[in-house]
Backbone as numpy.savetxt, mean C-alpha at the origin, in Angstrom:
# Nx Ny Nz CAx CAy CAz Cx Cy Cz
-1.39 1.71 -16.87 -2.24 2.91 -16.87 -1.36 4.16 -16.87
-1.73 5.14 -17.69 -0.91 6.33 -17.86 -0.86 7.17 -16.59
0.34 7.62 -16.26 0.55 8.47 -15.10 -0.13 9.81 -15.30
-0.77 10.32 -14.29 -1.42 11.63 -14.36 -0.36 12.72 -14.36
-0.45 13.64 -15.28 0.53 14.72 -15.37 0.16 15.85 -14.42
1.13 16.27 -13.62 0.97 17.44 -12.76 1.79 18.56 -13.37
1.13 19.59 -13.83 1.79 20.65 -14.58 2.65 21.54 -13.69
3.78 21.95 -14.24 4.68 22.88 -13.56 5.18 23.89 -14.58
5.36 25.13 -14.12 5.87 26.16 -15.02 7.40 26.15 -15.07
8.02 25.45 -14.11 9.47 25.32 -14.06 9.88 24.15 -14.95
11.02 24.28 -15.64 11.47 23.25 -16.58 12.56 22.34 -16.02
13.22 22.76 -14.98 14.32 22.00 -14.38 13.73 20.81 -13.62
13.90 19.58 -14.13 13.30 18.40 -13.54 13.83 18.12 -12.14
15.12 18.34 -11.94 15.68 18.10 -10.60 15.11 19.07 -9.58
14.93 20.33 -9.97 14.35 21.31 -9.07 12.88 20.99 -8.81
12.17 20.55 -9.83 10.77 20.16 -9.66 10.66 19.04 -8.61
11.52 18.02 -8.75 11.48 16.90 -7.81 11.82 17.36 -6.39
12.82 18.23 -6.27 13.22 18.72 -4.96 12.09 19.49 -4.29
11.48 20.42 -5.02 10.40 21.23 -4.46 9.17 20.38 -4.13
8.88 19.43 -4.98 7.71 18.59 -4.72 7.94 17.68 -3.53
9.16 17.22 -3.34 9.47 16.43 -2.14 9.26 17.28 -0.89
9.67 18.54 -0.94 9.45 19.43 0.19 7.96 19.62 0.45
7.20 19.78 -0.62 5.74 19.92 -0.51 5.12 18.70 0.14
5.52 17.54 -0.37 4.94 16.28 0.13 5.21 16.13 1.62
6.45 16.37 2.03 6.80 16.22 3.45 6.01 17.18 4.32
5.88 18.42 3.87 5.10 19.39 4.64 3.62 19.06 4.64
3.11 18.62 3.51 1.68 18.33 3.40 1.28 17.14 4.26
2.11 16.12 4.32 1.78 14.94 5.12 1.57 15.33 6.57
2.45 16.15 7.10 2.30 16.58 8.51 1.00 17.34 8.70
0.68 18.21 7.77 -0.55 19.00 7.89 -1.79 18.15 7.72
-1.77 17.22 6.78 -2.94 16.36 6.54 -3.21 15.48 7.75
-2.14 15.02 8.41 -2.31 14.22 9.62 -2.92 15.06 10.73
-2.43 16.28 10.86 -2.87 17.16 11.94 -4.26 17.73 11.72
-4.54 18.17 10.49 -5.77 18.91 10.24 -6.73 18.23 9.26
-6.22 17.27 8.51 -7.03 16.69 7.44 -6.82 17.47 6.15
-7.11 16.80 5.04 -6.88 17.40 3.73 -7.72 18.65 3.51
-9.00 18.59 3.80 -9.91 19.68 3.46 -9.68 20.94 4.30
-9.18 20.77 5.50 -8.95 21.94 6.37 -7.57 22.54 6.19
-6.74 21.90 5.39 -5.39 22.42 5.12 -5.42 23.31 3.89
-4.78 24.46 3.96 -4.75 25.37 2.82 -3.43 25.24 2.07
-3.43 25.68 0.82 -2.19 25.65 0.05 -1.15 26.60 0.64
-1.61 27.67 1.23 -0.67 28.60 1.87 0.06 27.90 3.03
-0.67 27.10 3.79 -0.05 26.36 4.89 0.93 25.32 4.36
0.58 24.68 3.25 1.49 23.71 2.66 2.78 24.38 2.21
2.65 25.55 1.58 3.82 26.30 1.15 4.71 26.67 2.33
4.08 27.15 3.39 4.84 27.55 4.58 5.56 26.34 5.18
4.87 25.19 5.27 5.48 23.98 5.82 6.61 23.47 4.94
6.51 23.74 3.63 7.56 23.31 2.70 8.75 24.26 2.70
8.56 25.45 3.22 9.67 26.39 3.33 9.78 27.39 2.21
8.68 27.62 1.46 8.71 28.66 0.44 7.36 29.34 0.33
7.26 30.33 -0.57 6.07 31.17 -0.66 4.96 30.48 -1.43
3.75 31.00 -1.30 2.60 30.47 -2.04 2.81 30.63 -3.54
3.48 31.71 -3.94 3.78 31.92 -5.35 4.70 30.83 -5.90
5.71 30.48 -5.12 6.62 29.41 -5.53 5.88 28.08 -5.61
4.99 27.84 -4.66 4.20 26.59 -4.65 3.49 26.38 -5.98
2.86 27.46 -6.47 2.06 27.34 -7.69 2.91 27.28 -8.97
4.22 27.35 -8.81 5.09 27.08 -9.95 5.25 25.59 -10.19
4.88 24.79 -9.18 5.11 23.35 -9.25 3.83 22.51 -9.23
2.73 23.10 -8.82 1.43 22.41 -8.84 0.37 23.46 -9.20
-0.83 22.99 -9.49 -1.93 23.92 -9.79 -3.00 23.93 -8.70
-3.21 22.79 -8.06 -4.26 22.69 -7.05 -3.76 21.93 -5.83
-4.51 22.04 -4.75 -4.19 21.28 -3.55 -4.34 19.78 -3.81
-5.28 19.42 -4.67 -5.47 18.01 -5.03 -4.23 17.43 -5.70
-3.49 18.29 -6.42 -2.23 17.84 -7.03 -1.26 17.37 -5.96
-1.22 18.07 -4.83 -0.32 17.70 -3.74 -0.72 16.34 -3.17
-2.00 16.15 -2.95 -2.48 14.86 -2.44 -2.13 13.73 -3.40
-2.30 13.99 -4.67 -1.95 12.98 -5.69 -0.46 12.64 -5.61
0.40 13.66 -5.48 1.84 13.43 -5.39 2.19 12.64 -4.15
1.50 12.91 -3.04 1.73 12.15 -1.81 1.44 10.67 -2.04
0.26 10.37 -2.58 -0.14 8.98 -2.81 0.80 8.30 -3.81
1.16 9.02 -4.85 2.00 8.45 -5.89 3.37 8.07 -5.33
3.94 8.94 -4.51 5.26 8.65 -3.95 5.22 7.46 -3.00
4.17 7.39 -2.19 4.05 6.27 -1.25 4.05 4.95 -1.99
3.18 4.84 -2.99 3.09 3.59 -3.74 4.41 3.26 -4.43
5.06 4.25 -5.00 6.32 4.02 -5.71 7.39 3.48 -4.76
7.50 4.07 -3.59 8.54 3.67 -2.66 8.31 2.26 -2.13
7.08 1.96 -1.77 6.76 0.64 -1.23 6.97 -0.43 -2.31
6.45 -0.18 -3.50 6.54 -1.17 -4.58 7.99 -1.40 -4.99
8.78 -0.35 -5.02 10.19 -0.48 -5.40 10.92 -1.42 -4.46
10.65 -1.32 -3.18 11.32 -2.18 -2.21 10.87 -3.63 -2.36
9.61 -3.84 -2.62 9.10 -5.19 -2.79 9.69 -5.85 -4.04
9.78 -5.09 -5.12 10.24 -5.67 -6.37 11.73 -5.99 -6.37
12.46 -5.41 -5.44 13.88 -5.73 -5.33 14.07 -7.22 -5.06
13.15 -7.80 -4.30 13.22 -9.23 -4.00 12.70 -10.04 -5.18
11.56 -9.64 -5.70 10.92 -10.41 -6.76 11.75 -10.47 -8.02
12.39 -9.36 -8.39 13.08 -9.28 -9.67 14.51 -9.81 -9.64
15.06 -10.03 -8.45 16.44 -10.50 -8.37 16.54 -12.02 -8.32
15.38 -12.70 -8.21 15.41 -14.16 -8.13 14.40 -14.76 -9.11
14.83 -15.71 -9.94 13.91 -16.31 -10.89 12.83 -17.14 -10.22
13.14 -17.66 -9.04 12.16 -18.43 -8.28 12.02 -17.86 -6.89
10.81 -17.89 -6.37 10.56 -17.36 -5.03 10.33 -18.52 -4.08
11.12 -18.58 -3.03 10.93 -19.60 -2.00 10.00 -19.05 -0.93
9.57 -19.93 -0.05 8.72 -19.51 1.06 9.45 -18.51 1.95
10.75 -18.70 2.11 11.54 -17.78 2.92 11.61 -16.40 2.26
11.70 -16.37 0.93 11.68 -15.09 0.21 10.35 -14.36 0.44
9.26 -15.11 0.39 7.95 -14.53 0.62 7.85 -13.96 2.03
8.34 -14.71 3.00 8.33 -14.22 4.39 9.15 -12.94 4.52
10.30 -12.92 3.87 11.15 -11.72 3.92 10.45 -10.54 3.28
9.77 -10.78 2.16 9.06 -9.70 1.48 7.94 -9.14 2.35
7.20 -10.01 3.01 6.11 -9.57 3.88 6.67 -8.77 5.05
7.74 -9.29 5.67 8.34 -8.58 6.80 8.86 -7.21 6.37
9.52 -7.15 5.20 10.02 -5.87 4.70 8.88 -4.91 4.40
7.79 -5.43 3.85 6.62 -4.61 3.57 6.08 -4.00 4.85
5.95 -4.79 5.89 5.46 -4.28 7.17 6.40 -3.22 7.75
7.69 -3.43 7.57 8.66 -2.45 8.10 8.60 -1.15 7.31
8.39 -1.25 6.00 8.22 -0.04 5.20 6.98 0.72 5.65
5.90 0.00 5.89 4.68 0.63 6.39 4.94 1.34 7.71
5.74 0.72 8.57 6.08 1.33 9.86 6.86 2.62 9.65
7.82 2.59 8.73 8.64 3.78 8.45 7.81 4.90 7.84
6.80 4.54 7.06 6.00 5.53 6.33 4.57 5.60 6.87
4.42 5.35 8.16 3.08 5.23 8.72 2.25 6.50 8.57
2.87 7.66 8.69 2.11 8.90 8.53 1.60 9.05 7.10
2.47 8.75 6.14 2.06 8.84 4.74 0.94 7.84 4.42
1.09 6.61 4.93 0.08 5.58 4.69 -1.25 5.98 5.30
-1.20 6.57 6.48 -2.44 7.00 7.14 -3.12 8.10 6.34
-2.35 9.04 5.82 -2.92 10.09 4.96 -3.57 9.47 3.74
-2.86 8.55 3.12 -3.39 7.90 1.93 -4.69 7.16 2.24
-4.72 6.46 3.34 -5.90 5.69 3.73 -7.08 6.61 4.00
-6.82 7.74 4.65 -7.91 8.64 5.04 -8.35 9.56 3.91
-7.45 9.96 3.04 -7.74 11.04 2.12 -7.81 10.65 0.65
-7.58 9.37 0.31 -7.59 8.99 -1.10 -8.93 9.30 -1.76
-9.99 9.30 -0.98 -11.32 9.62 -1.52 -11.41 11.06 -2.01
-10.49 11.91 -1.58 -10.51 13.31 -1.97 -9.75 13.58 -3.27
-9.14 12.56 -3.84 -8.43 12.74 -5.11 -9.40 13.12 -6.22
-8.97 13.91 -7.19 -9.83 14.21 -8.34 -10.14 12.95 -9.12
-11.25 12.97 -9.84 -11.73 11.78 -10.54 -10.73 11.25 -11.55
-9.95 12.13 -12.16 -9.00 11.66 -13.16 -7.75 11.05 -12.53
-7.56 11.23 -11.22 -6.38 10.69 -10.55 -6.69 9.40 -9.78
-7.90 9.26 -9.31 -8.25 8.12 -8.46 -8.01 6.76 -9.14
-8.46 6.56 -10.39 -8.21 5.24 -11.02 -6.73 4.89 -11.11
-5.89 5.88 -11.40 -4.45 5.64 -11.51 -3.88 5.20 -10.17
-4.25 5.90 -9.10 -3.73 5.58 -7.77 -4.20 4.20 -7.33
-5.47 3.88 -7.56 -5.99 2.57 -7.19 -5.33 1.46 -7.99
-5.02 1.76 -9.25 -4.32 0.78 -10.08 -2.93 0.49 -9.51
-2.26 1.50 -9.00 -0.95 1.30 -8.42 -1.04 0.43 -7.17
-2.12 0.57 -6.43 -2.32 -0.29 -5.26 -2.46 -1.75 -5.70
-3.22 -1.97 -6.75 -3.39 -3.33 -7.26 -2.08 -3.90 -7.79
-1.22 -3.05 -8.31 0.09 -3.51 -8.77 0.92 -4.04 -7.60
0.82 -3.39 -6.44 1.53 -3.87 -5.27 0.95 -5.18 -4.77
-0.36 -5.30 -4.80 -1.00 -6.56 -4.44 -0.51 -7.66 -5.38
-0.33 -7.31 -6.65 0.09 -8.29 -7.65 1.51 -8.80 -7.38
2.35 -7.99 -6.73 3.69 -8.45 -6.37 3.58 -9.67 -5.45
2.70 -9.58 -4.46 2.51 -10.71 -3.54 1.84 -11.89 -4.26
0.95 -11.58 -5.18 0.30 -12.63 -5.95 1.34 -13.44 -6.73
2.28 -12.74 -7.36 3.32 -13.42 -8.12 4.19 -14.29 -7.21
4.49 -13.78 -6.03 5.31 -14.56 -5.09 4.57 -15.82 -4.63
3.29 -15.68 -4.34 2.50 -16.83 -3.92 2.43 -17.86 -5.04
2.25 -17.39 -6.27 2.19 -18.30 -7.40 3.50 -19.08 -7.56
4.62 -18.42 -7.33 5.91 -19.08 -7.46 6.09 -20.13 -6.36
5.58 -19.82 -5.16 5.66 -20.79 -4.07 4.76 -22.00 -4.35
3.64 -21.77 -4.98 2.76 -22.88 -5.39 3.46 -23.72 -6.46
4.08 -23.06 -7.43 4.77 -23.78 -8.50 5.90 -24.65 -7.95
6.56 -24.17 -6.88 7.66 -24.93 -6.30 7.18 -26.02 -5.35
5.87 -26.03 -5.07 5.31 -27.06 -4.20 5.40 -26.76 -2.72
5.84 -25.55 -2.35 5.99 -25.22 -0.93 4.66 -24.92 -0.25
3.70 -24.42 -1.02 2.35 -24.21 -0.52 1.36 -24.73 -1.55
0.14 -24.96 -1.10 -0.91 -25.46 -2.00 -2.11 -24.54 -1.91
-2.35 -23.79 -2.98 -3.47 -22.86 -3.01 -4.07 -22.83 -4.41
-5.38 -22.59 -4.47 -6.02 -22.40 -5.77 -5.77 -20.96 -6.24
-6.08 -20.70 -7.50 -5.89 -19.34 -8.03 -6.76 -18.34 -7.29
-7.98 -18.72 -6.96 -8.87 -17.82 -6.21 -8.31 -17.53 -4.83
-7.76 -18.53 -4.18 -7.18 -18.33 -2.86 -5.94 -17.45 -2.92
-5.14 -17.63 -3.95 -3.95 -16.79 -4.13 -4.34 -15.32 -4.23
-5.36 -15.04 -5.04 -5.80 -13.65 -5.22 -6.26 -13.04 -3.90
-7.06 -13.79 -3.14 -7.55 -13.28 -1.86 -6.40 -13.12 -0.87
-5.50 -14.08 -0.85 -4.40 -14.05 0.11 -3.46 -12.88 -0.17
-3.25 -12.55 -1.43 -2.39 -11.42 -1.77 -3.00 -10.11 -1.26
-4.32 -9.99 -1.33 -4.99 -8.82 -0.76 -4.88 -8.82 0.77
-5.00 -9.99 1.38 -4.87 -10.09 2.83 -3.51 -9.58 3.30
-2.46 -10.00 2.61 -1.11 -9.56 2.99 -1.01 -8.04 2.92
-1.51 -7.47 1.85 -1.42 -6.02 1.67 -2.19 -5.28 2.76
-3.40 -5.73 3.03 -4.25 -5.04 4.02 -3.69 -5.19 5.43
-3.16 -6.38 5.77 -2.60 -6.57 7.11 -1.38 -5.68 7.32
-0.63 -5.42 6.26 0.47 -4.48 6.38 -0.02 -3.07 6.64
-1.00 -2.63 5.87 -1.56 -1.29 6.06 -2.18 -1.13 7.44
-2.73 -2.21 7.96 -3.41 -2.13 9.25 -2.48 -1.66 10.37
-1.19 -1.97 10.23 -0.24 -1.52 11.24 -0.23 0.01 11.34
-0.54 0.69 10.23 -0.59 2.15 10.25 -1.95 2.67 10.70
-3.04 2.18 10.07 -4.32 2.82 10.37 -5.00 2.28 11.63
-4.44 1.22 12.26 -4.92 0.78 13.57 -3.84 0.93 14.63
-2.89 1.80 14.35 -1.75 1.93 15.24 -2.14 2.42 16.62
-3.19 3.18 16.73 -3.63 3.72 18.02 -3.90 2.60 19.03
-4.23 1.40 18.56 -4.48 0.27 19.46 -3.40 -0.80 19.35
-2.97 -1.10 18.14 -2.02 -2.20 17.96 -0.70 -1.96 18.67
-0.26 -0.70 18.73 1.03 -0.41 19.35 0.98 -0.54 20.87
-0.21 -0.58 21.42 -0.35 -0.87 22.85 -0.16 -2.35 23.14
-0.42 -3.17 22.12 -0.44 -4.62 22.31 0.83 -5.31 21.85
1.46 -4.79 20.79 2.59 -5.49 20.17 3.69 -4.51 19.77
4.92 -5.02 19.78 5.99 -4.33 19.07 5.83 -4.65 17.59
6.56 -3.94 16.73 6.49 -4.22 15.30 6.91 -5.66 15.01
7.99 -6.11 15.63 8.47 -7.47 15.36 7.49 -8.52 15.86
6.83 -8.26 16.97 5.80 -9.20 17.45 4.63 -9.25 16.48
4.26 -8.09 15.97 3.16 -8.03 15.00 3.53 -8.81 13.73
4.76 -8.62 13.25 5.22 -9.34 12.06 5.18 -10.84 12.31
5.67 -11.28 13.46 5.71 -12.71 13.76 4.31 -13.32 13.81
3.38 -12.63 14.47 2.03 -13.15 14.58 1.31 -13.15 13.23
1.50 -12.09 12.47 0.88 -12.03 11.15 1.48 -13.08 10.21
2.76 -13.36 10.39 3.40 -14.37 9.56 2.77 -15.74 9.80
2.44 -16.03 11.05 1.76 -17.29 11.35 0.41 -17.36 10.65
-0.29 -16.25 10.67 -1.61 -16.19 10.04 -1.52 -16.24 8.52
-0.59 -15.49 7.96 -0.53 -15.33 6.50 0.22 -16.45 5.79
1.21 -17.03 6.45 2.04 -18.04 5.80 1.71 -19.45 6.27
1.74 -19.65 7.58 1.51 -21.00 8.08 0.14 -21.52 7.69
-0.85 -20.63 7.67 -2.20 -21.05 7.31 -2.32 -21.38 5.83
-1.34 -20.93 5.03 -1.39 -21.17 3.58 -0.80 -22.51 3.19
-0.08 -23.16 4.09 0.56 -24.42 3.76 -0.47 -25.54 3.66
-0.58 -26.09 2.49 -1.46 -27.22 2.30 -2.92 -26.90 2.39
-3.32 -25.60 2.29 -4.72 -25.26 2.38 -5.46 -25.73 1.13
-6.67 -26.21 1.32 -7.47 -26.69 0.20 -8.80 -25.97 0.18
-9.21 -25.58 -0.99 -10.49 -24.89 -1.14 -11.63 -25.89 -0.99
-12.65 -25.61 -0.17 -13.75 -26.55 0.01 -14.47 -26.79 -1.31
-14.82 -28.02 -1.52 -15.57 -28.36 -2.72 -16.98 -27.84 -2.64
-17.49 -27.32 -3.74 -18.82 -26.76 -3.75 -19.87 -27.80 -3.43
-19.60 -29.08 -3.85 -20.56 -30.14 -3.59 -20.74 -30.36 -2.10
-19.61 -30.27 -1.36 -19.68 -30.50 0.08 -20.48 -29.40 0.76
-20.26 -28.15 0.34 -21.01 -27.03 0.91 -22.49 -27.21 0.64
-22.82 -27.66 -0.56 -24.22 -27.86 -0.92 -24.83 -28.97 -0.07
-24.05 -30.05 0.12 -24.57 -31.16 0.90 -24.84 -30.77 2.33
-23.89 -29.99 2.91 -24.07 -29.56 4.30 -25.29 -28.67 4.44
-25.49 -27.77 3.47 -26.65 -26.88 3.49 -27.93 -27.68 3.39
-27.93 -28.69 2.51 -29.12 -29.52 2.30 -29.45 -30.32 3.56
-28.37 -30.83 4.23 -28.60 -31.61 5.44 -29.17 -30.77 6.57
-28.66 -29.52 6.66 -29.17 -28.62 7.70 -30.62 -28.31 7.45
-30.98 -28.06 6.18 -32.36 -27.75 5.83 -33.29 -28.93 6.12
-32.76 -30.16 5.84 -33.59 -31.33 6.07 -33.87 -31.57 7.55
-32.89 -31.21 8.39 -33.09 -31.39 9.83 -33.98 -30.29 10.41
């Protein structure tokens, strides 16, 4: 899917990236504190360390800033995940565990950004939302590919439908460390959370079999008959 273009009047690409990084860092703090809608572009400019006039040389709307925040988060997380996937022709169960643990640690490092994304993605303009959601599915697909490779190697047994659901489970459980942090951090350290989630996400996948539809039908019929 084509990347959404954010217009800038400045032509120096390195300067554009530098200024936008400053914007993103300042905006994340403000969005966490006040929310997207209550934050003004003037406040974003001040938090970034330059004037409102300079801000508008690099973006056109406040929604552009939110889009840049979401885009950077997805890029950074996906880049780290693909470092494992692309360097090995085959994925072992240990590789998958390492990828999940690294994903959770990235979420921990970027918890403020992830929380902004989780809370404010609905505020993206209509032309940006499909692109951002597609990038999320691309990250889910990284785990899907890893699971498929583990199935191919015989280390786990899952159907294609189960693989798809499990890849979403991995992604959501990682994000949960950020958006449920107000409670989870009272109960677990990050490493404890990773260990417990690993038992749920990996150990439960070994040798799992999808229930046959005939059996479900039979059980339903027997219950009805009784």
